[in-house]
CSV table of C-alpha atoms in Angstrom, one decimal:
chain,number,residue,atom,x,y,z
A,579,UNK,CA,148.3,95.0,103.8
A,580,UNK,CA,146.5,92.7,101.7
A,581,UNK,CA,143.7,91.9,99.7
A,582,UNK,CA,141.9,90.2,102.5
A,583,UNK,CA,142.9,92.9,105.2
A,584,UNK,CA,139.5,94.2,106.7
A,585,UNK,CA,138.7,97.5,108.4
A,586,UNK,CA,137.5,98.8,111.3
A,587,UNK,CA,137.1,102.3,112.4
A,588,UNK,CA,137.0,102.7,116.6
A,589,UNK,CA,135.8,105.9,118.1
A,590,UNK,CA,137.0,106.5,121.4
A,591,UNK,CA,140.8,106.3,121.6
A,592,UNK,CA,141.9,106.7,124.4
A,593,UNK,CA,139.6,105.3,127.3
A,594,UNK,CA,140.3,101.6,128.3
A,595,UNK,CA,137.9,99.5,126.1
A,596,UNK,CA,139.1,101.5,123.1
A,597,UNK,CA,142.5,100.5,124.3
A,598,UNK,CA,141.7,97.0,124.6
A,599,UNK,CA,140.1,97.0,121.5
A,600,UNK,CA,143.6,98.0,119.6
A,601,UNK,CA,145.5,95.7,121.4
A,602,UNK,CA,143.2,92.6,120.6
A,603,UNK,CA,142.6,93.4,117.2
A,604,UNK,CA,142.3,90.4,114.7
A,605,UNK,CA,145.2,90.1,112.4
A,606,UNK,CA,143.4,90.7,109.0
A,607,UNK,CA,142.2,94.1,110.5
A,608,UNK,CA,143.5,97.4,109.8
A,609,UNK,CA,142.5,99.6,112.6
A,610,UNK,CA,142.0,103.3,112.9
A,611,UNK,CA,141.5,104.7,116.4
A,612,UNK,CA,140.3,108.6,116.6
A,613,UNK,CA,140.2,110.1,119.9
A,614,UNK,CA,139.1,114.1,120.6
A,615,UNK,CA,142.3,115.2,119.8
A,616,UNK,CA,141.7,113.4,116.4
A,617,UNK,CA,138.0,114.2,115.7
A,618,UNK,CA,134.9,116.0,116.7
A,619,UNK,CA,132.1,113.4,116.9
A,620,UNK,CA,129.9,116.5,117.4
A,621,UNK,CA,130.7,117.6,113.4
A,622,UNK,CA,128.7,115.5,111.6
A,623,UNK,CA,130.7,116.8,108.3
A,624,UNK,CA,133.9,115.5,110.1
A,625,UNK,CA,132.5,112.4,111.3
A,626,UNK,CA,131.5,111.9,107.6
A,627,UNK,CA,134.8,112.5,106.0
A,628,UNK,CA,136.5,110.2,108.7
A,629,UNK,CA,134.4,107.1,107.7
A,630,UNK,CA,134.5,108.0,103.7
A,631,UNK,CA,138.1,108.7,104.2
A,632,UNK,CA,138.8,105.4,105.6
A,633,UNK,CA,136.1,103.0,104.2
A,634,UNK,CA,135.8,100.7,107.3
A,635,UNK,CA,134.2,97.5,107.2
A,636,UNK,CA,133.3,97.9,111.1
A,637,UNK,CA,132.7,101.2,113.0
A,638,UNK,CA,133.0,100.5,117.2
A,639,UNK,CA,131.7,103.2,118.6
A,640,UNK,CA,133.9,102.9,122.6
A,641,UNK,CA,133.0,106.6,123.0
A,642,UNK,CA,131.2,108.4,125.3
A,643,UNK,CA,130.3,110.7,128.4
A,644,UNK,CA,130.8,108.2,131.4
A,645,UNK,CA,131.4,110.8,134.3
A,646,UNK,CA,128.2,109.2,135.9
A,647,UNK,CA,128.0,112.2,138.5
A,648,UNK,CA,129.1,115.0,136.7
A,649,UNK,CA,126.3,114.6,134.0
A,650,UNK,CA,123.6,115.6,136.8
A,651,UNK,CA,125.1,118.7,136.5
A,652,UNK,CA,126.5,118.8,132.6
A,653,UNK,CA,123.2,117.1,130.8
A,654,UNK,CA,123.7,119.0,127.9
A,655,UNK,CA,127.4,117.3,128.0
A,656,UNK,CA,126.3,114.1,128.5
A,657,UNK,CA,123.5,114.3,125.7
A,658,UNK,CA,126.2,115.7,123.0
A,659,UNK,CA,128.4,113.2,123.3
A,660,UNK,CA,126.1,110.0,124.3
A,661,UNK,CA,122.9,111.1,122.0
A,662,UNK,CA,124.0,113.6,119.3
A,663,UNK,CA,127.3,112.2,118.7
A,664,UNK,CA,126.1,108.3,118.0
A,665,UNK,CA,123.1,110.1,115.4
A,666,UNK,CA,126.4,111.6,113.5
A,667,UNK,CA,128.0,107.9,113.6
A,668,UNK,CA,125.0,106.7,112.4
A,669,UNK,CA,124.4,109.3,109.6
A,670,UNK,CA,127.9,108.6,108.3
A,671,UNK,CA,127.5,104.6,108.4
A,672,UNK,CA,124.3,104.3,106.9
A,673,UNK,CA,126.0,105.9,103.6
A,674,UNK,CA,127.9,103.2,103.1
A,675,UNK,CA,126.2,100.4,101.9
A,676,UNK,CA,127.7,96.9,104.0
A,677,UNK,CA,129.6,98.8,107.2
A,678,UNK,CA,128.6,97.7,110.5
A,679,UNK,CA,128.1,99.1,113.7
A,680,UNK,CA,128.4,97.9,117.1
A,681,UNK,CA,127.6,100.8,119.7
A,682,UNK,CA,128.6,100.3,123.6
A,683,UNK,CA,126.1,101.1,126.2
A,684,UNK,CA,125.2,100.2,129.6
A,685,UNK,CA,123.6,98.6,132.5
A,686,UNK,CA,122.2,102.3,133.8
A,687,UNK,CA,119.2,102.4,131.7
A,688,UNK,CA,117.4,99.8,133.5
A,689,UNK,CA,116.4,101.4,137.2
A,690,UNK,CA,117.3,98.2,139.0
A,691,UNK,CA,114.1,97.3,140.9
A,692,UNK,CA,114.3,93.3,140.1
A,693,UNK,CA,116.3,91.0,141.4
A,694,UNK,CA,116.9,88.5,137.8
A,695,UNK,CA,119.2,89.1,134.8
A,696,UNK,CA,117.9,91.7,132.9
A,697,UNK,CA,117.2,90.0,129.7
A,698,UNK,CA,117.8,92.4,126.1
A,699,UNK,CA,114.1,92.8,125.8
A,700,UNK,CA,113.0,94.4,129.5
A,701,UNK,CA,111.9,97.8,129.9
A,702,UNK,CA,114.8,100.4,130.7
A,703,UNK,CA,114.1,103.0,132.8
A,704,UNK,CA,117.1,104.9,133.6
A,705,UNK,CA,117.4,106.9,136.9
A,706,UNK,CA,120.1,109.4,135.8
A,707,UNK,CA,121.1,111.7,133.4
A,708,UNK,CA,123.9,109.5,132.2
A,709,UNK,CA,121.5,106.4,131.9
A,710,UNK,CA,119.0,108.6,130.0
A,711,UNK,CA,121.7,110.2,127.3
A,712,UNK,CA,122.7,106.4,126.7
A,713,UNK,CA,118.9,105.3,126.5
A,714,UNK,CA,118.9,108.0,123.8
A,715,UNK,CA,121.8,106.9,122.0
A,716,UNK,CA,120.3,103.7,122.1
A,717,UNK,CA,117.1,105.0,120.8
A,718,UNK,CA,119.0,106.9,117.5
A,719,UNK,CA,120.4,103.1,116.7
A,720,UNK,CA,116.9,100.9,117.1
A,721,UNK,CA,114.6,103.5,115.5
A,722,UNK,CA,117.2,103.8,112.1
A,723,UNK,CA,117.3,100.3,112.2
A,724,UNK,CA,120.3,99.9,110.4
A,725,UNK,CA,120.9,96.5,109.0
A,726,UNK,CA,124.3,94.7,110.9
A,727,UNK,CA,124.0,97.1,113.6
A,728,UNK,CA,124.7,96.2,117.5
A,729,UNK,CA,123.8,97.5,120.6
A,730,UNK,CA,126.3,96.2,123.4
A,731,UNK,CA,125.6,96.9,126.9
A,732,UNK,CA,128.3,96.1,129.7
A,733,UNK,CA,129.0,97.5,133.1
A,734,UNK,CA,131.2,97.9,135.6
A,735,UNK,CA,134.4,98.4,133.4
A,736,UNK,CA,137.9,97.9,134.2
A,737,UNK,CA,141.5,97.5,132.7
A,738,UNK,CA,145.2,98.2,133.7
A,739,UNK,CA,145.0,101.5,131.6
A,740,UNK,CA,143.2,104.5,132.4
A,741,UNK,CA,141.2,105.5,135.7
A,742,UNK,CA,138.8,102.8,137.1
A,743,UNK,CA,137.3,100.9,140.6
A,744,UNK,CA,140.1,98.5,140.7
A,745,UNK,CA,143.0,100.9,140.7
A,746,UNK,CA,141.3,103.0,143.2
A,747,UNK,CA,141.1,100.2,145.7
A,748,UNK,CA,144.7,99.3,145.3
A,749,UNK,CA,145.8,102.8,145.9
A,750,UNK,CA,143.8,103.4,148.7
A,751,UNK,CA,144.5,99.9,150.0
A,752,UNK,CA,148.4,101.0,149.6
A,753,UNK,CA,148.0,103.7,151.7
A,754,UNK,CA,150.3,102.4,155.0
A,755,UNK,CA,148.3,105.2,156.8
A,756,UNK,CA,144.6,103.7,156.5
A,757,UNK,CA,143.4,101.0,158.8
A,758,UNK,CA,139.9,100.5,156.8
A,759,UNK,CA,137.8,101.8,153.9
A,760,UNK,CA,134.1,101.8,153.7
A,761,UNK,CA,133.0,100.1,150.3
A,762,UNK,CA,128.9,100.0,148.8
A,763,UNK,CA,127.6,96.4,149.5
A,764,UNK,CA,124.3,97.0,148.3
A,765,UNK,CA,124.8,97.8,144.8
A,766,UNK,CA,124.6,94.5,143.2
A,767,UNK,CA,125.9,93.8,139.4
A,768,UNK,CA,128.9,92.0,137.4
A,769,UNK,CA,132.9,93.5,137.0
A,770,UNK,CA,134.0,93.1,133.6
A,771,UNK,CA,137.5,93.2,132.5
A,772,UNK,CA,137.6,95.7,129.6
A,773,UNK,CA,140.1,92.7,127.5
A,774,UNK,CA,136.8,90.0,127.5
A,775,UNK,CA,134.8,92.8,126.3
A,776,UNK,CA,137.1,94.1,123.9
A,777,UNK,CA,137.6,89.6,122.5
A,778,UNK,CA,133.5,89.3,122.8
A,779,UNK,CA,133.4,92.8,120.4
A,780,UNK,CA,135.8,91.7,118.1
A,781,UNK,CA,134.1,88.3,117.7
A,782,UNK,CA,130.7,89.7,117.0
A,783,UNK,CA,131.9,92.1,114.7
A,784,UNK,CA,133.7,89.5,112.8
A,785,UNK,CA,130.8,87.2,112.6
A,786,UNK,CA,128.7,89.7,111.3
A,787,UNK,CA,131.0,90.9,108.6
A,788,UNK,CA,129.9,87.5,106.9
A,789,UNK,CA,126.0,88.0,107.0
A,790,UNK,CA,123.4,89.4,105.6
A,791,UNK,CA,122.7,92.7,107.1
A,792,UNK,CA,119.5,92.0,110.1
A,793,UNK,CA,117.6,94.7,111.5
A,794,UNK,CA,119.5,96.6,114.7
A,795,UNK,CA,119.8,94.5,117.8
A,796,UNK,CA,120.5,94.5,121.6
A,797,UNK,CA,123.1,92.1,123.1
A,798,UNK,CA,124.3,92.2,126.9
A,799,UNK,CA,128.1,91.4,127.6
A,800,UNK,CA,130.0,91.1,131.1
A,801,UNK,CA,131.9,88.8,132.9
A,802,UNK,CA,129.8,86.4,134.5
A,803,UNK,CA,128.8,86.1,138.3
A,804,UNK,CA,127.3,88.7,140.7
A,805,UNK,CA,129.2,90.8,143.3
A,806,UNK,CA,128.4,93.8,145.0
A,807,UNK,CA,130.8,96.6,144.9
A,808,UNK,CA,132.0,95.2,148.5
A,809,UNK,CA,132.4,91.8,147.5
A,810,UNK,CA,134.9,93.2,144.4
A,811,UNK,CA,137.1,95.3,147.0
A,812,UNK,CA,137.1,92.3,149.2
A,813,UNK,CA,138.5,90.3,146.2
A,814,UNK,CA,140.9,92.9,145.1
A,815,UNK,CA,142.6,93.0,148.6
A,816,UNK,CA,142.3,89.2,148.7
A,817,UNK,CA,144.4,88.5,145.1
A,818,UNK,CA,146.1,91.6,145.6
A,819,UNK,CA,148.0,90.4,148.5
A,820,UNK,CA,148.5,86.8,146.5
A,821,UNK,CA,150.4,88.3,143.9
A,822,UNK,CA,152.5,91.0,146.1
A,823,UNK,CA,150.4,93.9,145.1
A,824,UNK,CA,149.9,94.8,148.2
A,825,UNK,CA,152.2,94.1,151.4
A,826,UNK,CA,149.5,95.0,154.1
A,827,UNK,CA,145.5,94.2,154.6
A,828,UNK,CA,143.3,96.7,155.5
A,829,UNK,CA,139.7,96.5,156.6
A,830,UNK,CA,137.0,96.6,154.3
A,831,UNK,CA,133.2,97.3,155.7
A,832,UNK,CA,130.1,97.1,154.1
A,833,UNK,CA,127.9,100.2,153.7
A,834,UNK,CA,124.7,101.5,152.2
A,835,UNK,CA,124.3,103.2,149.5
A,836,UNK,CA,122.4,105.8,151.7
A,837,UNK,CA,125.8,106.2,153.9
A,838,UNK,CA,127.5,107.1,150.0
A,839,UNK,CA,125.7,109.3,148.6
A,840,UNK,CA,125.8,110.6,145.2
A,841,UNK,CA,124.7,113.1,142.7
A,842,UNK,CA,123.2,110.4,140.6
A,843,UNK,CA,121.1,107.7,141.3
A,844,UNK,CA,122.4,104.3,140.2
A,845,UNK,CA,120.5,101.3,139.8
A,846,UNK,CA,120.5,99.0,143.2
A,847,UNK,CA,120.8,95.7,140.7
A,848,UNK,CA,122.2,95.6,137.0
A,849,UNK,CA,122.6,91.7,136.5
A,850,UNK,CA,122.8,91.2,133.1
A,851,UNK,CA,121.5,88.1,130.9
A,852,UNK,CA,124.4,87.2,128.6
A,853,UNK,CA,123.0,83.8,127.4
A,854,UNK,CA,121.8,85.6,123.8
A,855,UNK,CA,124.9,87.1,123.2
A,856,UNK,CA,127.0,83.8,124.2
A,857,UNK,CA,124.3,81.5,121.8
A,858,UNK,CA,124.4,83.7,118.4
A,859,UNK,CA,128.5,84.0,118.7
A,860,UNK,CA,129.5,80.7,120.3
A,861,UNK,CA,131.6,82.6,122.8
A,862,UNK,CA,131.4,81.7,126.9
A,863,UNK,CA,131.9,84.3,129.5
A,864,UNK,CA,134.3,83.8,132.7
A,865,UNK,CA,133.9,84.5,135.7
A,866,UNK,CA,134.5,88.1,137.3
A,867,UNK,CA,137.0,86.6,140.0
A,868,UNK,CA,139.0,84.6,137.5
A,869,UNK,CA,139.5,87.8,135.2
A,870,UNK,CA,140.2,89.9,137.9
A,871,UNK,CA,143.1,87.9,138.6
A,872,UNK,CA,144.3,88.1,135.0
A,873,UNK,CA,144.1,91.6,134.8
A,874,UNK,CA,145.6,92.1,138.2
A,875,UNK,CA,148.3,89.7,136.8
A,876,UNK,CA,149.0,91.6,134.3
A,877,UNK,CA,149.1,95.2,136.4
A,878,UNK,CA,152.0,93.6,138.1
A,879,UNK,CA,153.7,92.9,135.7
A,880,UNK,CA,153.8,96.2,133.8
A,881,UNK,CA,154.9,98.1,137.0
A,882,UNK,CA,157.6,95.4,137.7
């Protein structure tokens, strides 16, 4: 390590952005992951020694409840984790005069009644119990106003590690015993491939290291386009059956939401305006399809 090695503290280890994070760490960055095996984000005293202990220059805070459904029934869950748990981050960051934050959050705090790009500024309004313990993690960050820090909101997360929508369709689509499956086609929002997050993070977090410390802001990142859940199984079959994948096609019919139904209520469109995020870090997104391939790429080759 050297005299120019910078640090960056990531909480979360083990879901799939926090994974991606590690792997696409800048050189010059020592990086500490802490899972819950490592740390309770719940003990503030804990969270505190972690960040003294390891004098970060960046904290990424990847963790968080994101069992959508299971939070109508665990809010207190949901709330400890996506609420209390980001207070204690910020309790421990604001003690150290220069550390940044950039928090992850999502597109379920806006209700999805429009039909443009939400831009970082619109009203939220969150329809579930997981939108509304990320609104209040949110809140903890904008009303501390802690110079540097960033609010990140993405959606529709997926990489080749850990449990997500893309892997599900392959399995199911693997299945020789299934003629059809029955996918959402009016939910409308943007896939995003958990390695461009993990690069647009790293490259705002960099950036800011250099700055003068600015009062707490909102950014949107995902891949760009719009699909609907239907459209990204189509595609998954589609360049799942280019690359060898998968060896047989199955049907894939559009339903409603109101054929589906869940214990939460999701938000019917979740577009998200990227362009203030892409101006203030000189950084272009891609398009969903083309990173789907990429990632999909890269799936086959690990199980090759």
């Amino acid at each position: 390590m050297t005299n120019n090695t910078r640090k960056a503290l990531i909480f979360g280890k083990n879901g799939q952005l926090s994974w991606e994070l590690q792997r696409t760490a800048p050189n010059d960055f020592e990086v500490l992951a802490l899972g819950s095996a490592e740390i309770d984000l719940l003990d503030r005293l804990a969270v505190q020694k972690a960040v003294d202990s390891f004098s970060p220059d960046l904290v990424i805070n990847a963790a968080a409840y994101t069992a959508v459904d299971k939070a109508e029934s665990d809010e207190q869950g949901a709330f400890e984790l996506n609420q209390h748990a980001v207070a204690n981050i910020l309790d421990a960051v604001e003690s150290r005069t220069g550390t940044k934050l950039i928090h992850v959050s999502t597109d379920f705090v806006f209700d999805g009644k429009t039909s443009e790009p939400y831009r970082t500024d619109d009203q939220i309004n969150p329809l579930s119990v997981y939108g509304s313990s990320k609104a209040a993690g949110e809140s903890e960050i904008i009303s501390r106003n802690l110079p540097g820090s960033l609010i990140v909101r993405t959606s529709w997360v997926y990489s080749v590690h850990g449990a997500n929508f893309v892997k599900t369709m392959l399995r199911l689509m693997a299945d020789e015993n299934r003629e059809q499956l029955n996918v959402v086609a009016d939910q409308i929002g943007t896939p995003t491939w958990a390695y461009s997050l993990a690069r647009a993070l790293w490259c705002a977090g960099v950036q800011e290291l250099t700055k003068p410390g600015k009062t707490a802001r909102i950014y949107h990142w995902t891949d760009a386009g719009v699909a609907s859940w239907y459209d990204f199984a189509v595609a998954i079959q589609e360049i799942g059956l280019e690359q060898g994948l998968l060896n047989h096609q199955v049907d894939v019919n559009p339903i409603t939401q109101s054929m589906y139904p869940t214990p939460a209520t999701r938000p019917t469109f979740s577009v998200m305006d990227k362009s203030a995020f892409e101006d203030n870090y000189s950084v272009q997104t891609r398009h969903w399809r083309s990173q789907l391939k990429y990632m999909l790429r890269e799936l086959l080759a690990d199980i090759s």
